[in-house]
Amino acid sequence: MDKSRSEEITTPNSLKPDSEVSKDKGPYTHLVNEGILAGQRIAKISVVTLISIGIVELLVGHISGSVVATADGVDSMSDAMISFIVLIGLRFARRPADRKFQFGYHKVESFAAMIAAIGMIVIGSFIVYHSYEGLIHPEEIQQPLLTMVVLAIAGGISLHRAFQMRRIANKYNLLSLKTDAKNSIKDGSASVLGFLSVLLATQFGILQADAIGGLVIAGFIFSVAYVSLKQSSLVLVDAWHNPVSADYIKRLIEQKFEAEVRVRSIKLRQTGIISRAEIHLEMDGNKPLNEVEMYLLNTERVIKSDIPGMDVVLVVPHAQHK
């Protein structure tokens, strides 16, 4: 091994507490906690906002007899429940590992996303039933102007809050908050759709447009629920659906160490907001133990520096077959 190559390998001094390797986990752990706290704050705002919007829409739907206003009110109340489930999930996800949950509580966040998706399917089914009744027996909408104003304001508030939530969810890779953000975008879009449905029903005499708007809202709910249920289920059964592939990590390692090590296998696992990697390396079996340990530490450092979301990297050495 030449001198320049040997200097690139971490020395035993890197094992001291202030080394770069020992600090790898700290910054990302701080980022995870920061993300969960930000998610909790926006989820709390979401719960209060949606309950307020839902109550107003249900009152207007009752006064006006509008199916779509009632459906949107029910949708807003259900979204408040989903935001509350997400909030509880994020609270659990922040808990440190203990004797019972030795890998931490991060998967609770994915479980909350799955429960939220199931709740969306139930609510969507209720709206379909209610809208179908309005389609078969359409009724004239009372107080159309009030109904349209309330739906327009509700749509604007919901979309503004939804885009704030999506920004936080994407920044910190929070699956449950992404689900809630998609659901909130759907909620805002549904309010806009409700406005157009009431406009068609009252100004153009198409009474069925009110019920059709409710059915389209239910379709929005089912589409968001499907995507969220699929993503959360994959995480819970340890499927890997992250854009970072095992092939990419393999190339990263072998380019770093050239012919000195060979990647035998890579196993990747996502546990909610964080990811884990188990990497099996083959190297010369005659290398001294301290040099092998240096390779393992360098492999961990390379992966964590290139993929910050990889919180835990387990590197297993194997003797290379001649």
PDB file of C-alpha atoms in Angstrom:
ATOM      1  CA  MET A   1       0.000   0.000   0.000  1.00  0.00           C
ATOM      2  CA  ASP A   2       1.506   3.364  -1.014  1.00  0.00           C
ATOM      3  CA  LYS A   3       1.970   6.250   1.375  1.00  0.00           C
ATOM      4  CA  SER A   4      -0.757   8.493  -0.075  1.00  0.00           C
ATOM      5  CA  ARG A   5      -3.244   5.644   0.136  1.00  0.00           C
ATOM      6  CA  SER A   6      -2.336   4.759   3.697  1.00  0.00           C
ATOM      7  CA  GLU A   7      -2.729   8.380   4.836  1.00  0.00           C
ATOM      8  CA  GLU A   8      -6.265   8.380   3.486  1.00  0.00           C
ATOM      9  CA  ILE A   9      -7.269   5.574   5.829  1.00  0.00           C
ATOM     10  CA  THR A  10      -8.449   6.576   9.276  1.00  0.00           C
ATOM     11  CA  THR A  11      -5.885   6.106  12.020  1.00  0.00           C
ATOM     12  CA  PRO A  12      -6.631   4.758  15.500  1.00  0.00           C
ATOM     13  CA  ASN A  13      -6.708   8.370  16.750  1.00  0.00           C
ATOM     14  CA  SER A  14     -10.045   8.733  14.991  1.00  0.00           C
ATOM     15  CA  LEU A  15     -11.592   6.626  17.710  1.00  0.00           C
ATOM     16  CA  LYS A  16     -11.319   9.412  20.257  1.00  0.00           C
ATOM     17  CA  PRO A  17     -14.613  11.189  21.189  1.00  0.00           C
ATOM     18  CA  ASP A  18     -14.022  14.335  19.137  1.00  0.00           C
ATOM     19  CA  SER A  19     -13.284  12.428  15.920  1.00  0.00           C
ATOM     20  CA  GLU A  20     -15.301  12.884  12.732  1.00  0.00           C
ATOM     21  CA  VAL A  21     -16.603   9.319  12.879  1.00  0.00           C
ATOM     22  CA  SER A  22     -17.879   9.657  16.407  1.00  0.00           C
ATOM     23  CA  LYS A  23     -19.697  12.861  15.460  1.00  0.00           C
ATOM     24  CA  ASP A  24     -21.466  11.357  12.422  1.00  0.00           C
ATOM     25  CA  LYS A  25     -24.508  10.323  14.349  1.00  0.00           C
ATOM     26  CA  GLY A  26     -24.931  13.529  16.353  1.00  0.00           C
ATOM     27  CA  PRO A  27     -25.857  16.066  13.656  1.00  0.00           C
ATOM     28  CA  TYR A  28     -28.352  13.775  11.946  1.00  0.00           C
ATOM     29  CA  THR A  29     -29.957  12.765  15.235  1.00  0.00           C
ATOM     30  CA  HIS A  30     -30.365  16.464  15.986  1.00  0.00           C
ATOM     31  CA  LEU A  31     -31.920  16.954  12.528  1.00  0.00           C
ATOM     32  CA  VAL A  32     -34.366  14.089  13.142  1.00  0.00           C
ATOM     33  CA  ASN A  33     -35.468  15.587  16.472  1.00  0.00           C
ATOM     34  CA  GLU A  34     -35.749  19.025  14.887  1.00  0.00           C
ATOM     35  CA  GLY A  35     -37.924  17.577  12.110  1.00  0.00           C
ATOM     36  CA  ILE A  36     -40.215  15.768  14.529  1.00  0.00           C
ATOM     37  CA  LEU A  37     -40.685  18.934  16.606  1.00  0.00           C
ATOM     38  CA  ALA A  38     -41.446  20.988  13.480  1.00  0.00           C
ATOM     39  CA  GLY A  39     -43.891  18.292  12.386  1.00  0.00           C
ATOM     40  CA  GLN A  40     -45.616  18.375  15.761  1.00  0.00           C
ATOM     41  CA  ARG A  41     -46.051  22.147  15.593  1.00  0.00           C
ATOM     42  CA  ILE A  42     -47.621  22.140  12.119  1.00  0.00           C
ATOM     43  CA  ALA A  43     -49.798  19.132  13.018  1.00  0.00           C
ATOM     44  CA  LYS A  44     -51.183  21.007  16.047  1.00  0.00           C
ATOM     45  CA  ILE A  45     -52.009  24.009  13.861  1.00  0.00           C
ATOM     46  CA  SER A  46     -53.600  21.642  11.348  1.00  0.00           C
ATOM     47  CA  VAL A  47     -55.882  20.066  13.960  1.00  0.00           C
ATOM     48  CA  VAL A  48     -57.196  23.423  15.208  1.00  0.00           C
ATOM     49  CA  THR A  49     -57.602  24.872  11.709  1.00  0.00           C
ATOM     50  CA  LEU A  50     -59.402  21.851  10.276  1.00  0.00           C
ATOM     51  CA  ILE A  51     -61.813  21.520  13.195  1.00  0.00           C
ATOM     52  CA  SER A  52     -62.747  25.197  12.815  1.00  0.00           C
ATOM     53  CA  ILE A  53     -63.223  24.884   9.040  1.00  0.00           C
ATOM     54  CA  GLY A  54     -65.158  21.619   9.430  1.00  0.00           C
ATOM     55  CA  ILE A  55     -67.616  23.073  11.957  1.00  0.00           C
ATOM     56  CA  VAL A  56     -68.331  26.108   9.744  1.00  0.00           C
ATOM     57  CA  GLU A  57     -68.767  23.964   6.607  1.00  0.00           C
ATOM     58  CA  LEU A  58     -71.106  21.522   8.365  1.00  0.00           C
ATOM     59  CA  LEU A  59     -73.236  24.431   9.627  1.00  0.00           C
ATOM     60  CA  VAL A  60     -73.382  25.968   6.156  1.00  0.00           C
ATOM     61  CA  GLY A  61     -74.156  22.580   4.621  1.00  0.00           C
ATOM     62  CA  HIS A  62     -77.036  22.126   7.063  1.00  0.00           C
ATOM     63  CA  ILE A  63     -78.421  25.621   6.403  1.00  0.00           C
ATOM     64  CA  SER A  64     -78.044  25.471   2.617  1.00  0.00           C
ATOM     65  CA  GLY A  65     -78.755  21.785   2.070  1.00  0.00           C
ATOM     66  CA  SER A  66     -75.574  21.532  -0.055  1.00  0.00           C
ATOM     67  CA  VAL A  67     -74.233  17.974  -0.339  1.00  0.00           C
ATOM     68  CA  VAL A  68     -70.774  19.125  -1.349  1.00  0.00           C
ATOM     69  CA  ALA A  69     -70.512  21.600   1.570  1.00  0.00           C
ATOM     70  CA  THR A  70     -71.524  18.861   4.009  1.00  0.00           C
ATOM     71  CA  ALA A  71     -69.101  16.414   2.369  1.00  0.00           C
ATOM     72  CA  ASP A  72     -66.296  18.955   2.585  1.00  0.00           C
ATOM     73  CA  GLY A  73     -67.151  19.611   6.236  1.00  0.00           C
ATOM     74  CA  VAL A  74     -67.033  15.894   7.031  1.00  0.00           C
ATOM     75  CA  ASP A  75     -63.775  15.688   5.085  1.00  0.00           C
ATOM     76  CA  SER A  76     -62.274  18.576   7.091  1.00  0.00           C
ATOM     77  CA  MET A  77     -63.297  16.987  10.403  1.00  0.00           C
ATOM     78  CA  SER A  78     -61.826  13.659   9.322  1.00  0.00           C
ATOM     79  CA  ASP A  79     -58.631  15.414   8.242  1.00  0.00           C
ATOM     80  CA  ALA A  80     -58.436  16.959  11.718  1.00  0.00           C
ATOM     81  CA  MET A  81     -58.634  13.443  13.156  1.00  0.00           C
ATOM     82  CA  ILE A  82     -55.887  12.296  10.786  1.00  0.00           C
ATOM     83  CA  SER A  83     -53.679  15.254  11.748  1.00  0.00           C
ATOM     84  CA  PHE A  84     -54.239  14.306  15.390  1.00  0.00           C
ATOM     85  CA  ILE A  85     -53.176  10.699  14.658  1.00  0.00           C
ATOM     86  CA  VAL A  86     -50.072  12.033  12.904  1.00  0.00           C
ATOM     87  CA  LEU A  87     -49.347  14.277  15.907  1.00  0.00           C
ATOM     88  CA  ILE A  88     -49.538  11.294  18.289  1.00  0.00           C
ATOM     89  CA  GLY A  89     -47.318   9.260  15.961  1.00  0.00           C
ATOM     90  CA  LEU A  90     -44.685  12.004  15.868  1.00  0.00           C
ATOM     91  CA  ARG A  91     -44.732  12.257  19.670  1.00  0.00           C
ATOM     92  CA  PHE A  92     -43.995   8.527  19.944  1.00  0.00           C
ATOM     93  CA  ALA A  93     -41.357   8.640  17.186  1.00  0.00           C
ATOM     94  CA  ARG A  94     -39.277  11.076  19.239  1.00  0.00           C
ATOM     95  CA  ARG A  95     -38.952   8.676  22.165  1.00  0.00           C
ATOM     96  CA  PRO A  96     -35.485   7.169  22.667  1.00  0.00           C
ATOM     97  CA  ALA A  97     -34.861   3.449  22.315  1.00  0.00           C
ATOM     98  CA  ASP A  98     -35.599   1.347  25.399  1.00  0.00           C
ATOM     99  CA  ARG A  99     -35.506  -2.312  26.458  1.00  0.00           C
ATOM    100  CA  LYS A 100     -38.744  -3.147  24.645  1.00  0.00           C
ATOM    101  CA  PHE A 101     -38.189  -1.082  21.480  1.00  0.00           C
ATOM    102  CA  GLN A 102     -34.446  -1.490  21.101  1.00  0.00           C
ATOM    103  CA  PHE A 103     -34.321   0.100  17.634  1.00  0.00           C
ATOM    104  CA  GLY A 104     -36.353   3.110  18.747  1.00  0.00           C
ATOM    105  CA  TYR A 105     -39.908   4.253  18.023  1.00  0.00           C
ATOM    106  CA  HIS A 106     -39.355   5.652  14.532  1.00  0.00           C
ATOM    107  CA  LYS A 107     -41.676   3.128  12.879  1.00  0.00           C
ATOM    108  CA  VAL A 108     -44.583   4.459  14.952  1.00  0.00           C
ATOM    109  CA  GLU A 109     -44.541   7.420  12.569  1.00  0.00           C
ATOM    110  CA  SER A 110     -45.113   5.062   9.607  1.00  0.00           C
ATOM    111  CA  PHE A 111     -47.791   3.205  11.561  1.00  0.00           C
ATOM    112  CA  ALA A 112     -49.573   6.529  12.179  1.00  0.00           C
ATOM    113  CA  ALA A 113     -49.489   7.189   8.424  1.00  0.00           C
ATOM    114  CA  MET A 114     -51.109   3.792   7.790  1.00  0.00           C
ATOM    115  CA  ILE A 115     -53.864   4.394  10.385  1.00  0.00           C
ATOM    116  CA  ALA A 116     -54.488   7.817   8.846  1.00  0.00           C
ATOM    117  CA  ALA A 117     -54.852   6.242   5.392  1.00  0.00           C
ATOM    118  CA  ILE A 118     -57.355   3.676   6.696  1.00  0.00           C
ATOM    119  CA  GLY A 119     -59.335   6.495   8.323  1.00  0.00           C
ATOM    120  CA  MET A 120     -59.399   8.320   4.985  1.00  0.00           C
ATOM    121  CA  ILE A 121     -60.898   5.259   3.265  1.00  0.00           C
ATOM    122  CA  VAL A 122     -63.686   5.076   5.864  1.00  0.00           C
ATOM    123  CA  ILE A 123     -64.510   8.773   5.491  1.00  0.00           C
ATOM    124  CA  GLY A 124     -64.372   8.542   1.697  1.00  0.00           C
ATOM    125  CA  SER A 125     -66.887   5.692   1.767  1.00  0.00           C
ATOM    126  CA  PHE A 126     -69.256   7.771   3.903  1.00  0.00           C
ATOM    127  CA  ILE A 127     -69.014  10.689   1.472  1.00  0.00           C
ATOM    128  CA  VAL A 128     -69.700   8.384  -1.498  1.00  0.00           C
ATOM    129  CA  TYR A 129     -72.886   7.125   0.164  1.00  0.00           C
ATOM    130  CA  HIS A 130     -74.062  10.643   1.068  1.00  0.00           C
ATOM    131  CA  SER A 131     -73.238  11.983  -2.414  1.00  0.00           C
ATOM    132  CA  TYR A 132     -75.030   9.084  -4.124  1.00  0.00           C
ATOM    133  CA  GLU A 133     -78.190   9.931  -2.221  1.00  0.00           C
ATOM    134  CA  GLY A 134     -77.870  13.566  -3.369  1.00  0.00           C
ATOM    135  CA  LEU A 135     -77.354  12.396  -6.954  1.00  0.00           C
ATOM    136  CA  ILE A 136     -80.535  10.302  -6.933  1.00  0.00           C
ATOM    137  CA  HIS A 137     -82.601  12.923  -5.091  1.00  0.00           C
ATOM    138  CA  PRO A 138     -81.062  16.341  -5.907  1.00  0.00           C
ATOM    139  CA  GLU A 139     -82.303  19.332  -3.938  1.00  0.00           C
ATOM    140  CA  GLU A 140     -82.012  23.060  -4.555  1.00  0.00           C
ATOM    141  CA  ILE A 141     -79.264  24.761  -2.568  1.00  0.00           C
ATOM    142  CA  GLN A 142     -80.316  27.516  -0.185  1.00  0.00           C
ATOM    143  CA  GLN A 143     -77.993  30.459   0.569  1.00  0.00           C
ATOM    144  CA  PRO A 144     -75.712  29.742  -2.443  1.00  0.00           C
ATOM    145  CA  LEU A 145     -73.621  32.916  -2.019  1.00  0.00           C
ATOM    146  CA  LEU A 146     -72.830  32.139   1.637  1.00  0.00           C
ATOM    147  CA  THR A 147     -71.977  28.549   0.696  1.00  0.00           C
ATOM    148  CA  MET A 148     -69.589  29.599  -2.074  1.00  0.00           C
ATOM    149  CA  VAL A 149     -67.862  32.227   0.088  1.00  0.00           C
ATOM    150  CA  VAL A 150     -67.285  29.722   2.914  1.00  0.00           C
ATOM    151  CA  LEU A 151     -65.958  27.072   0.504  1.00  0.00           C
ATOM    152  CA  ALA A 152     -63.619  29.571  -1.189  1.00  0.00           C
ATOM    153  CA  ILE A 153     -62.181  30.786   2.133  1.00  0.00           C
ATOM    154  CA  ALA A 154     -61.835  27.217   3.429  1.00  0.00           C
ATOM    155  CA  GLY A 155     -60.012  26.213   0.257  1.00  0.00           C
ATOM    156  CA  GLY A 156     -57.549  29.099   0.523  1.00  0.00           C
ATOM    157  CA  ILE A 157     -56.753  28.430   4.187  1.00  0.00           C
ATOM    158  CA  SER A 158     -56.384  24.668   3.652  1.00  0.00           C
ATOM    159  CA  LEU A 159     -54.065  25.027   0.650  1.00  0.00           C
ATOM    160  CA  HIS A 160     -51.855  27.582   2.436  1.00  0.00           C
ATOM    161  CA  ARG A 161     -51.490  25.297   5.464  1.00  0.00           C
ATOM    162  CA  ALA A 162     -51.003  22.231   3.243  1.00  0.00           C
ATOM    163  CA  PHE A 163     -48.044  23.712   1.362  1.00  0.00           C
ATOM    164  CA  GLN A 164     -46.422  24.742   4.664  1.00  0.00           C
ATOM    165  CA  MET A 165     -46.850  21.176   5.895  1.00  0.00           C
ATOM    166  CA  ARG A 166     -45.479  19.661   2.691  1.00  0.00           C
ATOM    167  CA  ARG A 167     -42.362  21.844   2.882  1.00  0.00           C
ATOM    168  CA  ILE A 168     -41.608  20.593   6.405  1.00  0.00           C
ATOM    169  CA  ALA A 169     -42.443  16.973   5.493  1.00  0.00           C
ATOM    170  CA  ASN A 170     -40.106  16.990   2.479  1.00  0.00           C
ATOM    171  CA  LYS A 171     -37.321  18.754   4.365  1.00  0.00           C
ATOM    172  CA  TYR A 172     -37.249  16.167   7.165  1.00  0.00           C
ATOM    173  CA  ASN A 173     -38.596  13.140   5.232  1.00  0.00           C
ATOM    174  CA  LEU A 174     -41.573  12.551   7.554  1.00  0.00           C
ATOM    175  CA  LEU A 175     -43.856   9.971   5.937  1.00  0.00           C
ATOM    176  CA  SER A 176     -46.862  10.575   8.188  1.00  0.00           C
ATOM    177  CA  LEU A 177     -46.604  14.345   7.659  1.00  0.00           C
ATOM    178  CA  LYS A 178     -46.304  13.799   3.898  1.00  0.00           C
ATOM    179  CA  THR A 179     -49.537  11.833   4.106  1.00  0.00           C
ATOM    180  CA  ASP A 180     -51.163  14.629   6.072  1.00  0.00           C
ATOM    181  CA  ALA A 181     -49.849  17.233   3.601  1.00  0.00           C
ATOM    182  CA  LYS A 182     -51.245  15.345   0.612  1.00  0.00           C
ATOM    183  CA  ASN A 183     -54.506  14.963   2.474  1.00  0.00           C
ATOM    184  CA  SER A 184     -54.575  18.696   3.206  1.00  0.00           C
ATOM    185  CA  ILE A 185     -53.863  19.598  -0.425  1.00  0.00           C
ATOM    186  CA  LYS A 186     -56.742  17.305  -1.320  1.00  0.00           C
ATOM    187  CA  ASP A 187     -58.904  19.066   1.281  1.00  0.00           C
ATOM    188  CA  GLY A 188     -58.131  22.511  -0.159  1.00  0.00           C
ATOM    189  CA  SER A 189     -58.695  21.295  -3.712  1.00  0.00           C
ATOM    190  CA  ALA A 190     -61.974  19.717  -2.634  1.00  0.00           C
ATOM    191  CA  SER A 191     -63.177  23.051  -1.240  1.00  0.00           C
ATOM    192  CA  VAL A 192     -62.370  24.746  -4.560  1.00  0.00           C
ATOM    193  CA  LEU A 193     -64.173  21.941  -6.366  1.00  0.00           C
ATOM    194  CA  GLY A 194     -67.118  22.391  -4.006  1.00  0.00           C
ATOM    195  CA  PHE A 195     -67.232  26.081  -4.887  1.00  0.00           C
ATOM    196  CA  LEU A 196     -67.428  25.226  -8.599  1.00  0.00           C
ATOM    197  CA  SER A 197     -70.087  22.550  -7.974  1.00  0.00           C
ATOM    198  CA  VAL A 198     -72.313  24.985  -6.082  1.00  0.00           C
ATOM    199  CA  LEU A 199     -71.767  27.565  -8.818  1.00  0.00           C
ATOM    200  CA  LEU A 200     -72.914  25.096 -11.502  1.00  0.00           C
ATOM    201  CA  ALA A 201     -75.860  23.910  -9.413  1.00  0.00           C
ATOM    202  CA  THR A 202     -77.181  27.393  -8.590  1.00  0.00           C
ATOM    203  CA  GLN A 203     -76.242  29.523 -11.590  1.00  0.00           C
ATOM    204  CA  PHE A 204     -76.705  26.991 -14.389  1.00  0.00           C
ATOM    205  CA  GLY A 205     -79.457  24.840 -12.886  1.00  0.00           C
ATOM    206  CA  ILE A 206     -77.401  21.616 -12.855  1.00  0.00           C
ATOM    207  CA  LEU A 207     -78.565  20.357  -9.445  1.00  0.00           C
ATOM    208  CA  GLN A 208     -76.640  17.072  -9.735  1.00  0.00           C
ATOM    209  CA  ALA A 209     -73.353  19.016  -9.880  1.00  0.00           C
ATOM    210  CA  ASP A 210     -73.497  19.366  -6.085  1.00  0.00           C
ATOM    211  CA  ALA A 211     -73.559  15.596  -5.561  1.00  0.00           C
ATOM    212  CA  ILE A 212     -71.023  14.977  -8.341  1.00  0.00           C
ATOM    213  CA  GLY A 213     -68.639  17.331  -6.526  1.00  0.00           C
ATOM    214  CA  GLY A 214     -69.010  15.179  -3.405  1.00  0.00           C
ATOM    215  CA  LEU A 215     -68.170  12.027  -5.406  1.00  0.00           C
ATOM    216  CA  VAL A 216     -65.056  13.663  -6.870  1.00  0.00           C
ATOM    217  CA  ILE A 217     -63.951  14.667  -3.365  1.00  0.00           C
ATOM    218  CA  ALA A 218     -64.303  11.016  -2.318  1.00  0.00           C
ATOM    219  CA  GLY A 219     -62.172  10.038  -5.325  1.00  0.00           C
ATOM    220  CA  PHE A 220     -59.456  12.454  -4.154  1.00  0.00           C
ATOM    221  CA  ILE A 221     -59.570  10.881  -0.707  1.00  0.00           C
ATOM    222  CA  PHE A 222     -59.234   7.320  -2.043  1.00  0.00           C
ATOM    223  CA  SER A 223     -56.268   8.217  -4.283  1.00  0.00           C
ATOM    224  CA  VAL A 224     -54.324   9.850  -1.424  1.00  0.00           C
ATOM    225  CA  ALA A 225     -55.219   6.974   0.913  1.00  0.00           C
ATOM    226  CA  TYR A 226     -53.946   4.392  -1.580  1.00  0.00           C
ATOM    227  CA  VAL A 227     -50.533   6.030  -1.996  1.00  0.00           C
ATOM    228  CA  SER A 228     -50.120   6.587   1.757  1.00  0.00           C
ATOM    229  CA  LEU A 229     -51.232   3.057   2.634  1.00  0.00           C
ATOM    230  CA  LYS A 230     -48.791   1.581   0.125  1.00  0.00           C
ATOM    231  CA  GLN A 231     -45.802   3.627   1.315  1.00  0.00           C
ATOM    232  CA  SER A 232     -46.412   3.098   5.034  1.00  0.00           C
ATOM    233  CA  SER A 233     -47.041  -0.637   4.581  1.00  0.00           C
ATOM    234  CA  LEU A 234     -43.764  -1.063   2.714  1.00  0.00           C
ATOM    235  CA  VAL A 235     -41.849   0.590   5.547  1.00  0.00           C
ATOM    236  CA  LEU A 236     -43.601  -1.522   8.190  1.00  0.00           C
ATOM    237  CA  VAL A 237     -42.746  -4.810   6.426  1.00  0.00           C
ATOM    238  CA  ASP A 238     -39.110  -3.706   5.930  1.00  0.00           C
ATOM    239  CA  ALA A 239     -39.341  -3.204   2.165  1.00  0.00           C
ATOM    240  CA  TRP A 240     -36.855  -0.712   0.738  1.00  0.00           C
ATOM    241  CA  HIS A 241     -38.402   1.980  -1.492  1.00  0.00           C
ATOM    242  CA  ASN A 242     -35.863   4.760  -0.970  1.00  0.00           C
ATOM    243  CA  PRO A 243     -34.319   6.286  -4.137  1.00  0.00           C
ATOM    244  CA  VAL A 244     -30.839   5.440  -2.829  1.00  0.00           C
ATOM    245  CA  SER A 245     -30.051   1.967  -4.178  1.00  0.00           C
ATOM    246  CA  ALA A 246     -27.698  -0.763  -3.013  1.00  0.00           C
ATOM    247  CA  ASP A 247     -25.864  -0.481  -6.361  1.00  0.00           C
ATOM    248  CA  TYR A 248     -25.129   3.181  -5.689  1.00  0.00           C
ATOM    249  CA  ILE A 249     -23.681   2.403  -2.249  1.00  0.00           C
ATOM    250  CA  LYS A 250     -21.627  -0.445  -3.720  1.00  0.00           C
ATOM    251  CA  ARG A 251     -20.097   1.855  -6.339  1.00  0.00           C
ATOM    252  CA  LEU A 252     -19.436   4.479  -3.671  1.00  0.00           C
ATOM    253  CA  ILE A 253     -17.449   2.032  -1.523  1.00  0.00           C
ATOM    254  CA  GLU A 254     -15.522   0.335  -4.319  1.00  0.00           C
ATOM    255  CA  GLN A 255     -14.540   3.663  -5.918  1.00  0.00           C
ATOM    256  CA  LYS A 256     -13.259   4.841  -2.550  1.00  0.00           C
ATOM    257  CA  PHE A 257     -11.122   1.781  -1.832  1.00  0.00           C
ATOM    258  CA  GLU A 258     -10.538   0.613  -5.419  1.00  0.00           C
ATOM    259  CA  ALA A 259      -9.361  -3.023  -5.473  1.00  0.00           C
ATOM    260  CA  GLU A 260      -8.571  -3.274  -1.762  1.00  0.00           C
ATOM    261  CA  VAL A 261     -12.095  -4.297  -0.737  1.00  0.00           C
ATOM    262  CA  ARG A 262     -15.019  -5.929  -2.514  1.00  0.00           C
ATOM    263  CA  VAL A 263     -18.654  -5.535  -1.525  1.00  0.00           C
ATOM    264  CA  ARG A 264     -20.197  -8.963  -0.988  1.00  0.00           C
ATOM    265  CA  SER A 265     -23.749  -7.803  -0.143  1.00  0.00           C
ATOM    266  CA  ILE A 266     -25.764  -4.805   1.065  1.00  0.00           C
ATOM    267  CA  LYS A 267     -29.009  -4.917   3.015  1.00  0.00           C
ATOM    268  CA  LEU A 268     -30.993  -1.708   3.435  1.00  0.00           C
ATOM    269  CA  ARG A 269     -33.835  -1.044   5.842  1.00  0.00           C
ATOM    270  CA  GLN A 270     -35.985   1.997   6.497  1.00  0.00           C
ATOM    271  CA  THR A 271     -37.304   2.513  10.025  1.00  0.00           C
ATOM    272  CA  GLY A 272     -39.612   5.460   9.664  1.00  0.00           C
ATOM    273  CA  ILE A 273     -37.649   8.688   9.347  1.00  0.00           C
ATOM    274  CA  ILE A 274     -34.206   7.045   9.393  1.00  0.00           C
ATOM    275  CA  SER A 275     -32.505   4.301   7.381  1.00  0.00           C
ATOM    276  CA  ARG A 276     -30.104   1.508   8.251  1.00  0.00           C
ATOM    277  CA  ALA A 277     -27.528  -0.364   6.191  1.00  0.00           C
ATOM    278  CA  GLU A 278     -25.808  -3.703   6.718  1.00  0.00           C
ATOM    279  CA  ILE A 279     -22.754  -4.008   4.471  1.00  0.00           C
ATOM    280  CA  HIS A 280     -20.624  -7.130   4.053  1.00  0.00           C
ATOM    281  CA  LEU A 281     -17.084  -6.497   2.768  1.00  0.00           C
ATOM    282  CA  GLU A 282     -14.450  -8.899   1.492  1.00  0.00           C
ATOM    283  CA  MET A 283     -10.776  -8.025   1.991  1.00  0.00           C
ATOM    284  CA  ASP A 284      -7.388  -9.656   2.344  1.00  0.00           C
ATOM    285  CA  GLY A 285      -7.590 -12.053   5.296  1.00  0.00           C
ATOM    286  CA  ASN A 286      -3.928 -11.424   6.136  1.00  0.00           C
ATOM    287  CA  LYS A 287      -4.506  -7.767   7.056  1.00  0.00           C
ATOM    288  CA  PRO A 288      -3.881  -6.928  10.735  1.00  0.00           C
ATOM    289  CA  LEU A 289      -6.956  -6.367  12.900  1.00  0.00           C
ATOM    290  CA  ASN A 290      -6.357  -2.634  13.415  1.00  0.00           C
ATOM    291  CA  GLU A 291      -6.140  -2.072   9.646  1.00  0.00           C
ATOM    292  CA  VAL A 292      -9.394  -3.992   9.099  1.00  0.00           C
ATOM    293  CA  GLU A 293     -11.036  -1.807  11.719  1.00  0.00           C
ATOM    294  CA  MET A 294      -9.804   1.299   9.914  1.00  0.00           C
ATOM    295  CA  TYR A 295     -11.436   0.106   6.680  1.00  0.00           C
ATOM    296  CA  LEU A 296     -14.708  -0.510   8.503  1.00  0.00           C
ATOM    297  CA  LEU A 297     -14.685   2.961  10.065  1.00  0.00           C
ATOM    298  CA  ASN A 298     -13.859   4.585   6.737  1.00  0.00           C
ATOM    299  CA  THR A 299     -16.679   2.710   5.018  1.00  0.00           C
ATOM    300  CA  GLU A 300     -19.134   3.955   7.633  1.00  0.00           C
ATOM    301  CA  ARG A 301     -17.828   7.512   7.296  1.00  0.00           C
ATOM    302  CA  VAL A 302     -18.048   7.499   3.474  1.00  0.00           C
ATOM    303  CA  ILE A 303     -21.672   6.349   3.490  1.00  0.00           C
ATOM    304  CA  LYS A 304     -22.834   8.693   6.246  1.00  0.00           C
ATOM    305  CA  SER A 305     -21.140  11.707   4.667  1.00  0.00           C
ATOM    306  CA  ASP A 306     -22.735  10.986   1.276  1.00  0.00           C
ATOM    307  CA  ILE A 307     -26.140   9.808   2.579  1.00  0.00           C
ATOM    308  CA  PRO A 308     -26.986  11.772   5.775  1.00  0.00           C
ATOM    309  CA  GLY A 309     -30.262   9.894   6.260  1.00  0.00           C
ATOM    310  CA  MET A 310     -28.359   6.634   6.802  1.00  0.00           C
ATOM    311  CA  ASP A 311     -28.330   6.806  10.582  1.00  0.00           C
ATOM    312  CA  VAL A 312     -26.948   3.330  11.327  1.00  0.00           C
ATOM    313  CA  VAL A 313     -24.285   1.613   9.196  1.00  0.00           C
ATOM    314  CA  LEU A 314     -23.145  -1.871  10.212  1.00  0.00           C
ATOM    315  CA  VAL A 315     -20.059  -3.075   8.319  1.00  0.00           C
ATOM    316  CA  VAL A 316     -19.152  -6.777   8.517  1.00  0.00           C
ATOM    317  CA  PRO A 317     -15.691  -7.927   7.281  1.00  0.00           C
ATOM    318  CA  HIS A 318     -15.046 -11.244   5.516  1.00  0.00           C
ATOM    319  CA  ALA A 319     -11.826 -12.868   4.324  1.00  0.00           C
ATOM    320  CA  GLN A 320     -11.483 -12.584   0.556  1.00  0.00           C
ATOM    321  CA  HIS A 321     -11.520 -15.873  -1.344  1.00  0.00           C
ATOM    322  CA  LYS A 322      -8.422 -16.338  -3.474  1.00  0.00           C
TER     323      LYS A 322
END
